[in-house]
Short mmCIF file of C-alpha atoms in Angstrom, two decimals:
data_model
loop_
_atom_site.label_atom_id
_atom_site.label_comp_id
_atom_site.label_asym_id
_atom_site.label_seq_id
_atom_site.Cartn_x
_atom_site.Cartn_y
_atom_site.Cartn_z
CA SER E 1 102.80 71.71 108.03
CA VAL E 2 105.97 73.70 108.52
CA PHE E 3 105.87 77.49 108.58
CA VAL E 4 108.68 79.06 106.60
CA TYR E 5 109.53 82.54 107.85
CA THR E 6 109.75 84.49 104.60
CA LEU E 7 108.33 87.80 103.43
CA ALA E 8 105.79 85.98 101.24
CA ASN E 9 104.45 83.98 104.18
CA ILE E 10 104.39 87.09 106.36
CA VAL E 11 102.19 88.85 103.78
CA THR E 12 99.64 86.03 103.60
CA GLY E 13 99.78 85.45 107.37
CA GLU E 14 99.18 89.11 108.21
CA ILE E 15 96.24 89.33 105.79
CA ALA E 16 94.72 86.19 107.31
CA ILE E 17 95.21 87.38 110.89
CA ARG E 18 93.91 90.90 110.27
CA HIS E 19 90.73 89.66 108.55
CA LYS E 20 90.24 86.49 110.65
CA ILE E 21 90.64 84.22 107.63
CA MET E 22 90.99 80.59 108.69
CA GLY E 23 92.68 77.96 106.57
CA GLU E 24 95.71 77.50 104.41
CA THR E 25 97.63 80.29 102.74
CA SER E 26 99.87 80.17 99.69
CA PHE E 27 102.04 82.77 98.02
CA PHE E 28 103.31 82.24 94.48
CA ILE E 29 106.02 84.33 92.90
CA MET E 30 105.75 85.28 89.23
CA GLU E 31 107.83 87.71 87.20
CA ASN E 32 104.82 89.48 85.64
CA PHE E 33 101.09 89.79 86.25
CA ASP E 34 99.36 86.81 84.64
CA ALA E 35 95.57 86.53 84.99
CA SER E 36 95.49 83.02 83.50
CA SER E 37 97.86 81.72 86.21
CA ILE E 38 95.74 83.31 88.94
CA ILE E 39 92.64 81.66 87.47
CA SER E 40 94.34 78.27 87.18
CA MET E 41 95.63 78.31 90.77
CA THR E 42 92.26 79.49 92.10
CA GLU E 43 90.31 76.83 90.19
CA ASN E 44 92.76 74.19 91.43
CA THR E 45 92.16 75.37 95.00
CA PHE E 46 88.39 75.06 94.49
CA SER E 47 88.84 71.35 93.67
CA ASP E 48 88.83 70.85 97.45
CA PRO E 49 85.13 70.53 98.36
CA ASN E 50 85.72 72.26 101.73
CA ILE E 51 86.97 75.49 100.15
CA HIS E 52 84.29 78.03 99.26
CA GLN E 53 86.28 81.27 99.00
CA VAL E 54 89.76 82.18 97.80
CA LEU E 55 91.56 85.46 98.38
CA CYS E 56 93.90 85.91 95.44
CA GLY E 57 95.68 88.66 93.62
CA TRP E 58 98.89 90.36 92.61
CA VAL E 59 101.33 92.39 94.71
CA GLU E 60 104.43 94.13 93.41
CA TYR E 61 106.53 96.50 95.47
CA PHE E 62 109.66 97.97 93.89
CA GLU E 63 111.51 101.20 94.64
CA GLU E 64 108.67 102.75 96.66
CA ASN E 65 106.05 101.85 94.00
CA CYS E 66 103.26 99.58 95.18
CA ASP E 67 100.97 97.77 92.72
CA VAL E 68 98.17 95.65 94.20
CA LEU E 69 95.09 93.79 92.95
CA MET E 70 93.24 91.65 95.50
CA MET E 71 90.10 89.63 94.81
CA LEU E 72 87.84 87.56 97.02
CA VAL E 73 86.47 84.82 94.76
CA GLU E 74 83.57 82.61 95.80
CA LYS E 75 82.95 79.15 94.42
CA THR E 76 79.26 79.92 93.96
CA THR E 77 78.04 83.49 93.71
CA THR E 78 75.28 85.61 92.29
CA GLU E 79 77.66 88.51 91.54
CA LYS E 80 77.70 89.82 87.99
CA ILE E 81 81.50 89.98 87.63
CA LYS E 82 82.76 86.76 86.06
CA PHE E 83 86.04 85.26 87.20
CA ASN E 84 87.78 85.08 83.82
CA GLN E 85 90.86 86.55 82.16
CA LEU E 86 89.01 89.43 80.48
CA GLU E 87 87.37 90.63 83.73
CA ILE E 88 90.56 90.27 85.78
CA ASN E 89 92.53 92.23 83.21
CA LYS E 90 89.83 94.94 83.27
CA LEU E 91 90.12 95.13 87.06
CA TYR E 92 93.89 95.38 86.73
CA ASN E 93 93.56 98.00 83.95
CA ILE E 94 95.34 96.09 81.23
#
């Protein structure tokens, strides 16, 4: 695969390097926070049987204001927080 030197790829690359995350990274750009899109992309990623965890979220930085929600989602888990639109919106305080 070809690495494209863009701010989006730098963000995902730095997160992966800092936390020793191995595997592919993707960065999608959306105009507004959209929990249903995050869920759809994450579920699509889990269609690969070799993927067991996905780091996903929302980052917005504008005029010195930083807005971040990051989630580590596991394909199978015993955690009580469900990965659905209601719970993600609660985490994001919508």
